[in-house]
Amino acid sequence: MTIHVLGAGVAGLTTAVRLVDAGERVVVHERGADLSASASWLAGGMLAPYCEASVADDGIIAPGLDGIAFWAGITKVERCGTLVVASGRDTADLRQFAARTTAHRWLDAAGLAALEPDLAGRFDRALFFEDEAHLDPRRTLRALMARIQAAGGAIRFDDPVEPADFAGERIVDCRGLSAALPRLRSVRGEMAIVRCRDVALRRPVRLLHPRWPIYVVPRQDDVFMIGATMVESAAEGPVTLRSAVELLTAAFALHPAFAEAEVLEIGSGRRPALPDNLPRVERTPQGIVFSGLYRHGFLLSPAFSKTAADMLMSAKEPT
Ligand SMILES: Cc1cc2nc3c(=O)[nH]c(=O)nc-3n(C[C@H](O)[C@H](O)[C@H](O)COP(=O)(O)OP(=O)(O)OC[C@H]3O[C@@H](n4cnc5c(N)ncnc54)[C@H](O)[C@@H]3O)c2cc1C
């Protein structure tokens, strides 16, 4: 019997991969015309369990580390850690960040320059989270789709669906913010993608700042993703002028050569979040609902998709 996965964001596609890998027949239904309809398309792709434990429960660390291993079997994962920096007047923020996190070491200016030569002379101190990683979300979503199709699964675009459309069939509801989970809310995230040939970075760099903490994630071909705002809002519209200014100013604060970057894209997505900002996998009469990934879609979907697929496959088929 076919399993229907609703939504082709990172939650739906990782769950579909788990299911086809277990030999199930799967159809993914996506309302968008292609993969770009999801919040996942706009993500930074940071796999940063230790840094993220500063804003979430410590319980995300173990599944987050397992997630890095999962992704390495799907796509190219850069395992070169995360740097966290702050300008001289914000060093108290850096100390506080260190106090709220684990698995890091302090670098002085020379240590920072050794890791990222283009940041030489720009910051006196940095925190280095050596065991963290990052990936390119768009390349990763395409790789997930290819894997599902290669295993005989199907992905149907332009196909908006509701659980009620599948009476008597098994479903996994991964529709992000539209998933049937009470108390889901939207946390809007705005981001920019730029090309800058004058700065080279190997790893994500987080810049702590009292008003606009941002990060810059390197991608291939001199491209960088600059993210991301955190706005408690369900608004879907374009990026506001204020957010665009904050994102681009912060990149400039990280390195002035970003002033000459070409802005390739500015976009906004809506992160599905629950009151405790942790994901949920729950049984429903028709199968499973899986959402609430908040700012940890790539970090936590490997672990939670396994739970979702296992729960579905161990349940009795609906009659
Ligand atoms: C700017 C930004 C930066 C981020 N950076 C990171 C990061 O660095 N690391 C990280 O781990 N996470 C990051 N995240 C968080 C991550 O993107 C989210 O947690 C993740 O996208 C949630 O995945 P999802 O599959 O649940 O939802 P979505 O990605 O939103 O996917 C849901 C899909 O369901 C589809 N859908 C909705 N309704 C229907 C319907 N009725 N029928 C069919 N399809 C439907 C939607 O079109 C969509 O494609 C970031 C998010 C943003 C916005």
mmCIF file of C-alpha atoms and ligand atoms in Angstrom:
data_model
loop_
_atom_site.group_PDB
_atom_site.id
_atom_site.type_symbol
_atom_site.label_atom_id
_atom_site.label_comp_id
_atom_site.label_asym_id
_atom_site.label_seq_id
_atom_site.Cartn_x
_atom_site.Cartn_y
_atom_site.Cartn_z
ATOM 1 C CA MET A 1 0.000 0.000 0.000
ATOM 2 C CA THR A 2 1.380 3.405 -1.018
ATOM 3 C CA ILE A 3 2.403 5.841 1.705
ATOM 4 C CA HIS A 4 1.606 9.471 0.947
ATOM 5 C CA VAL A 5 4.028 12.081 2.263
ATOM 6 C CA LEU A 6 2.512 15.562 2.336
ATOM 7 C CA GLY A 7 5.083 18.325 1.712
ATOM 8 C CA ALA A 8 8.519 18.275 0.045
ATOM 9 C CA GLY A 9 10.512 20.277 2.578
ATOM 10 C CA VAL A 10 13.359 18.681 4.480
ATOM 11 C CA ALA A 11 10.948 16.901 6.850
ATOM 12 C CA GLY A 12 8.935 15.295 4.041
ATOM 13 C CA LEU A 13 11.916 14.358 1.889
ATOM 14 C CA THR A 14 13.975 12.828 4.711
ATOM 15 C CA THR A 15 10.937 10.845 5.842
ATOM 16 C CA ALA A 16 10.333 9.682 2.275
ATOM 17 C CA VAL A 17 13.981 8.560 2.030
ATOM 18 C CA ARG A 18 13.623 6.584 5.266
ATOM 19 C CA LEU A 19 10.514 4.914 3.876
ATOM 20 C CA VAL A 20 11.871 4.034 0.408
ATOM 21 C CA ASP A 21 15.072 2.754 2.047
ATOM 22 C CA ALA A 22 12.838 0.409 4.068
ATOM 23 C CA GLY A 23 11.228 -0.845 0.834
ATOM 24 C CA GLU A 24 7.966 1.129 1.067
ATOM 25 C CA ARG A 25 6.171 2.582 -1.953
ATOM 26 C CA VAL A 26 6.029 6.361 -1.505
ATOM 27 C CA VAL A 27 4.435 9.344 -3.229
ATOM 28 C CA VAL A 28 5.372 12.846 -2.054
ATOM 29 C CA HIS A 29 2.766 15.551 -2.708
ATOM 30 C CA GLU A 30 4.034 19.143 -2.888
ATOM 31 C CA ARG A 31 1.814 22.151 -3.485
ATOM 32 C CA GLY A 32 4.667 24.239 -4.929
ATOM 33 C CA ALA A 33 5.793 24.055 -8.555
ATOM 34 C CA ASP A 34 9.235 22.852 -7.435
ATOM 35 C CA LEU A 35 11.417 22.412 -4.341
ATOM 36 C CA SER A 36 11.785 26.163 -3.837
ATOM 37 C CA ALA A 37 8.350 26.499 -2.191
ATOM 38 C CA SER A 38 9.643 25.362 1.205
ATOM 39 C CA ALA A 39 11.306 27.141 4.123
ATOM 40 C CA SER A 40 13.974 24.467 3.730
ATOM 41 C CA TRP A 41 15.031 26.002 0.395
ATOM 42 C CA LEU A 42 16.037 29.207 2.215
ATOM 43 C CA ALA A 43 17.974 27.615 5.066
ATOM 44 C CA GLY A 44 21.603 28.273 5.850
ATOM 45 C CA GLY A 45 22.412 24.575 6.078
ATOM 46 C CA MET A 46 24.321 24.878 9.319
ATOM 47 C CA LEU A 47 24.594 21.629 11.261
ATOM 48 C CA ALA A 48 25.470 23.342 14.511
ATOM 49 C CA PRO A 49 24.144 21.360 17.477
ATOM 50 C CA TYR A 50 26.425 22.956 20.058
ATOM 51 C CA CYS A 51 25.816 26.544 18.956
ATOM 52 C CA GLU A 52 22.088 25.909 18.681
ATOM 53 C CA ALA A 53 21.959 24.495 22.203
ATOM 54 C CA SER A 54 22.467 28.139 23.266
ATOM 55 C CA VAL A 55 18.866 28.811 22.191
ATOM 56 C CA ALA A 56 17.336 25.345 22.564
ATOM 57 C CA ASP A 57 17.376 22.307 24.796
ATOM 58 C CA ASP A 58 20.698 20.410 25.244
ATOM 59 C CA GLY A 59 18.740 17.388 24.039
ATOM 60 C CA ILE A 60 19.273 18.512 20.435
ATOM 61 C CA ILE A 61 23.016 17.810 20.583
ATOM 62 C CA ALA A 62 22.997 14.008 20.255
ATOM 63 C CA PRO A 63 20.415 13.817 17.429
ATOM 64 C CA GLY A 64 22.144 16.754 15.759
ATOM 65 C CA LEU A 65 25.480 14.921 15.711
ATOM 66 C CA ASP A 66 23.788 11.792 14.335
ATOM 67 C CA GLY A 67 22.264 14.021 11.665
ATOM 68 C CA ILE A 68 25.706 15.054 10.418
ATOM 69 C CA ALA A 69 26.536 11.392 9.809
ATOM 70 C CA PHE A 70 23.216 10.848 7.978
ATOM 71 C CA TRP A 71 23.791 13.792 5.640
ATOM 72 C CA ALA A 72 27.257 12.575 4.734
ATOM 73 C CA GLY A 73 25.553 9.596 3.087
ATOM 74 C CA ILE A 74 23.292 11.873 1.013
ATOM 75 C CA THR A 75 25.279 14.943 0.014
ATOM 76 C CA LYS A 76 28.553 16.813 0.414
ATOM 77 C CA VAL A 77 28.982 17.781 4.058
ATOM 78 C CA GLU A 78 31.699 20.237 5.025
ATOM 79 C CA ARG A 79 33.025 19.187 8.412
ATOM 80 C CA CYS A 80 35.184 22.142 9.333
ATOM 81 C CA GLY A 81 33.350 23.551 12.329
ATOM 82 C CA THR A 82 31.786 26.908 13.141
ATOM 83 C CA LEU A 83 33.426 30.144 14.238
ATOM 84 C CA VAL A 84 31.721 32.639 16.531
ATOM 85 C CA VAL A 85 33.103 36.170 16.686
ATOM 86 C CA ALA A 86 32.125 39.536 18.143
ATOM 87 C CA SER A 87 33.548 42.986 17.743
ATOM 88 C CA GLY A 88 35.650 44.394 20.630
ATOM 89 C CA ARG A 89 32.761 46.166 22.336
ATOM 90 C CA ASP A 90 30.602 43.010 22.238
ATOM 91 C CA THR A 91 33.085 40.609 23.881
ATOM 92 C CA ALA A 92 30.712 40.217 26.843
ATOM 93 C CA ASP A 93 28.269 38.590 24.371
ATOM 94 C CA LEU A 94 30.995 36.192 23.295
ATOM 95 C CA ARG A 95 31.761 35.241 26.903
ATOM 96 C CA GLN A 96 28.066 34.696 27.543
ATOM 97 C CA PHE A 97 27.759 32.548 24.417
ATOM 98 C CA ALA A 98 30.716 30.473 25.646
ATOM 99 C CA ALA A 99 29.033 30.033 29.028
ATOM 100 C CA ARG A 100 25.823 28.798 27.391
ATOM 101 C CA THR A 101 27.520 26.262 25.097
ATOM 102 C CA THR A 102 29.960 23.334 25.183
ATOM 103 C CA ALA A 103 32.508 21.660 22.895
ATOM 104 C CA HIS A 104 34.264 24.852 21.860
ATOM 105 C CA ARG A 105 37.698 26.326 22.300
ATOM 106 C CA TRP A 106 38.895 29.901 22.471
ATOM 107 C CA LEU A 107 41.073 31.245 19.686
ATOM 108 C CA ASP A 108 43.178 34.392 19.803
ATOM 109 C CA ALA A 109 43.664 36.612 16.757
ATOM 110 C CA ALA A 110 46.487 34.421 15.446
ATOM 111 C CA GLY A 111 44.449 31.236 15.920
ATOM 112 C CA LEU A 112 41.535 32.792 14.051
ATOM 113 C CA ALA A 113 43.812 33.945 11.211
ATOM 114 C CA ALA A 114 45.242 30.431 10.938
ATOM 115 C CA LEU A 115 41.754 29.019 10.337
ATOM 116 C CA GLU A 116 40.342 31.849 8.254
ATOM 117 C CA PRO A 117 43.143 33.987 6.795
ATOM 118 C CA ASP A 118 40.680 36.586 5.472
ATOM 119 C CA LEU A 119 39.559 37.364 9.028
ATOM 120 C CA ALA A 120 43.144 38.167 10.112
ATOM 121 C CA GLY A 121 43.260 41.317 12.209
ATOM 122 C CA ARG A 122 39.479 41.696 12.326
ATOM 123 C CA PHE A 123 38.683 40.109 15.730
ATOM 124 C CA ASP A 124 40.774 39.662 18.893
ATOM 125 C CA ARG A 125 39.078 36.473 19.996
ATOM 126 C CA ALA A 126 36.794 33.784 18.596
ATOM 127 C CA LEU A 127 35.068 30.600 19.683
ATOM 128 C CA PHE A 128 35.675 27.528 17.547
ATOM 129 C CA PHE A 129 33.149 24.666 17.512
ATOM 130 C CA GLU A 130 35.288 22.098 15.748
ATOM 131 C CA ASP A 131 32.743 19.260 15.529
ATOM 132 C CA GLU A 132 30.046 21.207 13.703
ATOM 133 C CA ALA A 133 29.426 21.063 9.958
ATOM 134 C CA HIS A 134 27.433 22.606 7.128
ATOM 135 C CA LEU A 135 25.872 21.655 3.806
ATOM 136 C CA ASP A 136 24.191 23.336 0.857
ATOM 137 C CA PRO A 137 20.421 22.957 1.472
ATOM 138 C CA ARG A 138 19.396 23.259 -2.187
ATOM 139 C CA ARG A 139 21.868 20.684 -3.385
ATOM 140 C CA THR A 140 20.744 18.493 -0.471
ATOM 141 C CA LEU A 141 17.021 18.751 -1.240
ATOM 142 C CA ARG A 142 17.755 17.822 -4.861
ATOM 143 C CA ALA A 143 19.868 14.868 -3.696
ATOM 144 C CA LEU A 144 17.020 13.670 -1.454
ATOM 145 C CA MET A 145 14.581 13.939 -4.354
ATOM 146 C CA ALA A 146 16.922 12.009 -6.667
ATOM 147 C CA ARG A 147 17.316 9.281 -4.074
ATOM 148 C CA ILE A 148 13.562 8.904 -3.628
ATOM 149 C CA GLN A 149 13.030 8.734 -7.393
ATOM 150 C CA ALA A 150 15.905 6.292 -7.896
ATOM 151 C CA ALA A 151 14.244 3.982 -5.371
ATOM 152 C CA GLY A 152 10.962 4.090 -7.314
ATOM 153 C CA GLY A 153 9.251 6.807 -5.245
ATOM 154 C CA ALA A 154 7.381 9.669 -6.917
ATOM 155 C CA ILE A 155 7.234 13.399 -6.221
ATOM 156 C CA ARG A 156 4.200 15.289 -7.501
ATOM 157 C CA PHE A 157 4.524 19.076 -7.708
ATOM 158 C CA ASP A 158 1.627 21.542 -8.083
ATOM 159 C CA ASP A 159 -0.315 19.106 -5.917
ATOM 160 C CA PRO A 160 -1.876 20.799 -2.858
ATOM 161 C CA VAL A 161 -3.398 18.140 -0.630
ATOM 162 C CA GLU A 162 -5.130 17.691 2.716
ATOM 163 C CA PRO A 163 -5.110 14.596 4.942
ATOM 164 C CA ALA A 164 -8.812 14.162 4.157
ATOM 165 C CA ASP A 165 -7.903 13.498 0.508
ATOM 166 C CA PHE A 166 -6.406 10.146 1.586
ATOM 167 C CA ALA A 167 -9.218 8.446 3.489
ATOM 168 C CA GLY A 168 -8.249 4.861 4.292
ATOM 169 C CA GLU A 169 -4.612 5.385 3.247
ATOM 170 C CA ARG A 170 -1.418 5.942 5.219
ATOM 171 C CA ILE A 171 0.030 9.456 5.304
ATOM 172 C CA VAL A 172 2.880 11.404 6.852
ATOM 173 C CA ASP A 173 1.896 15.043 7.189
ATOM 174 C CA CYS A 174 5.071 17.131 6.733
ATOM 175 C CA ARG A 175 3.451 20.324 5.471
ATOM 176 C CA GLY A 176 5.579 22.572 7.676
ATOM 177 C CA LEU A 177 3.460 25.376 8.999
ATOM 178 C CA SER A 178 0.301 23.843 7.456
ATOM 179 C CA ALA A 179 0.773 20.475 9.200
ATOM 180 C CA ALA A 180 -2.103 19.343 11.391
ATOM 181 C CA LEU A 181 -0.478 20.060 14.759
ATOM 182 C CA PRO A 182 -2.131 22.379 17.269
ATOM 183 C CA ARG A 183 -0.131 25.420 18.440
ATOM 184 C CA LEU A 184 2.223 25.592 15.448
ATOM 185 C CA ARG A 185 3.422 29.138 14.864
ATOM 186 C CA SER A 186 5.533 30.827 12.226
ATOM 187 C CA VAL A 187 8.957 32.294 12.960
ATOM 188 C CA ARG A 188 9.833 34.303 9.897
ATOM 189 C CA GLY A 189 13.421 34.167 8.699
ATOM 190 C CA GLU A 190 14.917 36.500 6.138
ATOM 191 C CA MET A 191 18.149 35.844 4.304
ATOM 192 C CA ALA A 192 20.344 37.037 1.465
ATOM 193 C CA ILE A 193 22.568 35.244 -1.015
ATOM 194 C CA VAL A 194 25.538 37.185 -2.335
ATOM 195 C CA ARG A 195 28.553 36.555 -4.529
ATOM 196 C CA CYS A 196 31.791 38.039 -3.243
ATOM 197 C CA ARG A 197 35.069 37.212 -4.928
ATOM 198 C CA ASP A 198 37.146 39.212 -2.440
ATOM 199 C CA VAL A 199 36.436 37.129 0.674
ATOM 200 C CA ALA A 200 37.173 33.442 1.160
ATOM 201 C CA LEU A 201 35.741 31.549 4.126
ATOM 202 C CA ARG A 202 35.796 27.804 4.698
ATOM 203 C CA ARG A 203 33.252 27.548 7.476
ATOM 204 C CA PRO A 204 30.143 29.349 8.800
ATOM 205 C CA VAL A 205 30.947 32.411 10.882
ATOM 206 C CA ARG A 206 28.461 33.746 13.404
ATOM 207 C CA LEU A 207 28.761 37.380 14.318
ATOM 208 C CA LEU A 208 27.284 38.162 17.716
ATOM 209 C CA HIS A 209 25.716 41.573 17.871
ATOM 210 C CA PRO A 210 23.215 42.973 20.410
ATOM 211 C CA ARG A 211 20.726 43.997 17.703
ATOM 212 C CA TRP A 212 21.382 41.837 14.660
ATOM 213 C CA PRO A 213 23.223 38.591 15.328
ATOM 214 C CA ILE A 214 23.856 37.037 11.915
ATOM 215 C CA TYR A 215 25.862 34.334 10.274
ATOM 216 C CA VAL A 216 27.583 33.931 6.941
ATOM 217 C CA VAL A 217 27.716 30.464 5.389
ATOM 218 C CA PRO A 218 30.093 29.851 2.471
ATOM 219 C CA ARG A 219 28.790 27.960 -0.565
ATOM 220 C CA GLN A 220 30.569 27.008 -3.768
ATOM 221 C CA ASP A 221 31.623 29.519 -6.468
ATOM 222 C CA ASP A 222 32.263 32.533 -4.155
ATOM 223 C CA VAL A 223 28.642 32.484 -3.013
ATOM 224 C CA PHE A 224 27.614 33.157 0.611
ATOM 225 C CA MET A 225 24.313 32.838 2.395
ATOM 226 C CA ILE A 226 23.730 35.572 4.967
ATOM 227 C CA GLY A 227 21.117 34.771 7.584
ATOM 228 C CA ALA A 228 18.872 35.113 9.266
ATOM 229 C CA THR A 229 16.309 37.235 11.007
ATOM 230 C CA MET A 230 14.037 35.723 13.668
ATOM 231 C CA VAL A 231 10.676 37.448 13.587
ATOM 232 C CA GLU A 232 7.596 36.127 15.402
ATOM 233 C CA SER A 233 5.330 36.674 12.432
ATOM 234 C CA ALA A 234 3.265 34.699 9.960
ATOM 235 C CA ALA A 235 3.800 37.331 7.248
ATOM 236 C CA GLU A 236 4.738 35.779 3.908
ATOM 237 C CA GLY A 237 5.675 38.920 2.023
ATOM 238 C CA PRO A 238 9.034 40.066 0.703
ATOM 239 C CA VAL A 239 11.950 41.012 2.954
ATOM 240 C CA THR A 240 11.546 44.356 4.694
ATOM 241 C CA LEU A 241 13.968 47.184 4.076
ATOM 242 C CA ARG A 242 15.000 47.082 7.725
ATOM 243 C CA SER A 243 15.865 43.375 7.602
ATOM 244 C CA ALA A 244 17.740 43.739 4.312
ATOM 245 C CA VAL A 245 19.779 46.592 5.785
ATOM 246 C CA GLU A 246 20.527 44.630 8.951
ATOM 247 C CA LEU A 247 21.614 41.475 7.113
ATOM 248 C CA LEU A 248 23.832 43.263 4.640
ATOM 249 C CA THR A 249 25.293 45.636 7.248
ATOM 250 C CA ALA A 250 26.202 42.721 9.459
ATOM 251 C CA ALA A 251 28.011 40.993 6.579
ATOM 252 C CA PHE A 252 29.891 44.220 5.994
ATOM 253 C CA ALA A 253 30.772 44.301 9.718
ATOM 254 C CA LEU A 254 32.212 40.796 9.406
ATOM 255 C CA HIS A 255 34.371 41.856 6.470
ATOM 256 C CA PRO A 256 34.280 45.207 4.623
ATOM 257 C CA ALA A 257 34.920 43.464 1.284
ATOM 258 C CA PHE A 258 31.278 42.322 1.406
ATOM 259 C CA ALA A 259 30.473 45.926 0.416
ATOM 260 C CA GLU A 260 31.339 44.972 -3.154
ATOM 261 C CA ALA A 261 29.359 41.714 -3.128
ATOM 262 C CA GLU A 262 26.701 41.117 -5.781
ATOM 263 C CA VAL A 263 23.314 40.546 -4.157
ATOM 264 C CA LEU A 264 21.926 37.488 -5.944
ATOM 265 C CA GLU A 265 18.795 36.895 -3.904
ATOM 266 C CA ILE A 266 16.927 38.164 -0.863
ATOM 267 C CA GLY A 267 14.150 35.987 0.481
ATOM 268 C CA SER A 268 12.034 35.062 3.462
ATOM 269 C CA GLY A 269 10.716 31.797 4.810
ATOM 270 C CA ARG A 270 8.445 30.735 7.636
ATOM 271 C CA ARG A 271 9.894 28.296 10.147
ATOM 272 C CA PRO A 272 7.286 25.968 11.705
ATOM 273 C CA ALA A 273 7.703 26.128 15.481
ATOM 274 C CA LEU A 274 5.942 24.812 18.592
ATOM 275 C CA PRO A 275 5.864 26.482 22.012
ATOM 276 C CA ASP A 276 9.038 24.674 23.208
ATOM 277 C CA ASN A 277 10.746 25.132 19.806
ATOM 278 C CA LEU A 278 11.292 21.365 19.553
ATOM 279 C CA PRO A 279 9.993 19.147 16.713
ATOM 280 C CA ARG A 280 7.102 16.762 17.181
ATOM 281 C CA VAL A 281 6.261 13.388 15.633
ATOM 282 C CA GLU A 282 2.743 12.272 16.570
ATOM 283 C CA ARG A 283 0.370 9.547 15.533
ATOM 284 C CA THR A 284 -2.880 10.547 13.852
ATOM 285 C CA PRO A 285 -5.797 8.320 12.824
ATOM 286 C CA GLN A 286 -4.296 8.165 9.291
ATOM 287 C CA GLY A 287 -0.624 7.926 10.127
ATOM 288 C CA ILE A 288 1.894 10.459 11.378
ATOM 289 C CA VAL A 289 2.306 14.207 11.622
ATOM 290 C CA PHE A 290 5.862 15.555 11.789
ATOM 291 C CA SER A 291 6.635 19.270 12.082
ATOM 292 C CA GLY A 292 7.914 21.987 14.431
ATOM 293 C CA LEU A 293 11.514 21.887 13.209
ATOM 294 C CA TYR A 294 11.911 25.623 13.985
ATOM 295 C CA ARG A 295 15.474 26.668 13.096
ATOM 296 C CA HIS A 296 16.731 23.075 13.099
ATOM 297 C CA GLY A 297 15.291 21.525 9.954
ATOM 298 C CA PHE A 298 18.543 20.141 8.569
ATOM 299 C CA LEU A 299 20.014 19.540 11.999
ATOM 300 C CA LEU A 300 17.168 17.443 13.387
ATOM 301 C CA SER A 301 15.188 15.997 10.476
ATOM 302 C CA PRO A 302 17.515 12.987 10.098
ATOM 303 C CA ALA A 303 16.702 11.812 13.639
ATOM 304 C CA PHE A 304 13.017 12.752 13.670
ATOM 305 C CA SER A 305 12.341 11.366 10.180
ATOM 306 C CA LYS A 306 13.584 8.006 11.418
ATOM 307 C CA THR A 307 11.165 8.168 14.330
ATOM 308 C CA ALA A 308 8.345 9.178 11.970
ATOM 309 C CA ALA A 309 9.054 6.362 9.500
ATOM 310 C CA ASP A 310 9.497 3.743 12.245
ATOM 311 C CA MET A 311 6.259 4.804 13.959
ATOM 312 C CA LEU A 312 4.344 4.646 10.696
ATOM 313 C CA MET A 313 5.706 1.270 9.651
ATOM 314 C CA SER A 314 5.032 -0.257 13.070
ATOM 315 C CA ALA A 315 1.416 0.952 13.085
ATOM 316 C CA LYS A 316 -1.469 -1.111 11.791
ATOM 317 C CA GLU A 317 -2.735 -0.035 8.379
ATOM 318 C CA PRO A 318 -5.965 2.003 8.549
ATOM 319 C CA THR A 319 -9.089 0.078 7.618
HETATM 320 C C1 LIG B 1 16.258 31.878 6.621
HETATM 321 C C2 LIG B 1 16.270 30.519 7.275
HETATM 322 C C3 LIG B 1 17.489 29.943 7.654
HETATM 323 C C4 LIG B 1 17.518 28.669 8.228
HETATM 324 N N1 LIG B 1 18.733 28.088 8.520
HETATM 325 C C5 LIG B 1 18.777 26.823 9.006
HETATM 326 C C6 LIG B 1 20.039 26.179 9.240
HETATM 327 O O1 LIG B 1 21.105 26.771 8.997
HETATM 328 N N2 LIG B 1 20.034 24.900 9.724
HETATM 329 C C7 LIG B 1 18.862 24.229 9.977
HETATM 330 O O2 LIG B 1 18.935 23.067 10.423
HETATM 331 N N3 LIG B 1 17.658 24.825 9.780
HETATM 332 C C8 LIG B 1 17.592 26.101 9.305
HETATM 333 N N4 LIG B 1 16.379 26.707 9.080
HETATM 334 C C9 LIG B 1 15.153 26.029 9.505
HETATM 335 C C10 LIG B 1 14.633 25.069 8.468
HETATM 336 O O3 LIG B 1 14.617 25.666 7.207
HETATM 337 C C11 LIG B 1 13.225 24.630 8.881
HETATM 338 O O4 LIG B 1 13.268 24.046 10.148
HETATM 339 C C12 LIG B 1 12.707 23.618 7.867
HETATM 340 O O5 LIG B 1 12.656 24.193 6.600
HETATM 341 C C13 LIG B 1 11.339 23.063 8.226
HETATM 342 O O6 LIG B 1 11.133 22.016 7.300
HETATM 343 P P1 LIG B 1 9.690 21.426 6.983
HETATM 344 O O7 LIG B 1 9.891 20.399 5.934
HETATM 345 O O8 LIG B 1 8.992 21.072 8.237
HETATM 346 O O9 LIG B 1 8.872 22.690 6.386
HETATM 347 P P2 LIG B 1 9.051 23.385 4.968
HETATM 348 O O10 LIG B 1 10.479 23.422 4.568
HETATM 349 O O11 LIG B 1 8.317 24.665 4.997
HETATM 350 O O12 LIG B 1 8.324 22.384 3.963
HETATM 351 C C14 LIG B 1 6.913 22.193 4.004
HETATM 352 C C15 LIG B 1 6.474 21.921 2.569
HETATM 353 O O13 LIG B 1 5.092 21.565 2.588
HETATM 354 C C16 LIG B 1 4.470 22.162 1.468
HETATM 355 N N5 LIG B 1 3.041 22.267 1.704
HETATM 356 C C17 LIG B 1 2.374 23.099 2.556
HETATM 357 N N6 LIG B 1 1.053 22.896 2.479
HETATM 358 C C18 LIG B 1 0.860 21.916 1.562
HETATM 359 C C19 LIG B 1 -0.276 21.257 1.045
HETATM 360 N N7 LIG B 1 -1.532 21.565 1.455
HETATM 361 N N8 LIG B 1 -0.109 20.277 0.128
HETATM 362 C C20 LIG B 1 1.138 19.921 -0.311
HETATM 363 N N9 LIG B 1 2.254 20.546 0.133
HETATM 364 C C21 LIG B 1 2.124 21.501 1.067
HETATM 365 C C22 LIG B 1 5.151 23.514 1.344
HETATM 366 O O14 LIG B 1 4.991 24.063 0.044
HETATM 367 C C23 LIG B 1 6.597 23.141 1.653
HETATM 368 O O15 LIG B 1 7.312 22.802 0.487
HETATM 369 C C24 LIG B 1 16.306 27.979 8.488
HETATM 370 C C25 LIG B 1 15.085 28.549 8.117
HETATM 371 C C26 LIG B 1 15.063 29.809 7.498
HETATM 372 C C27 LIG B 1 13.736 30.383 7.076
#
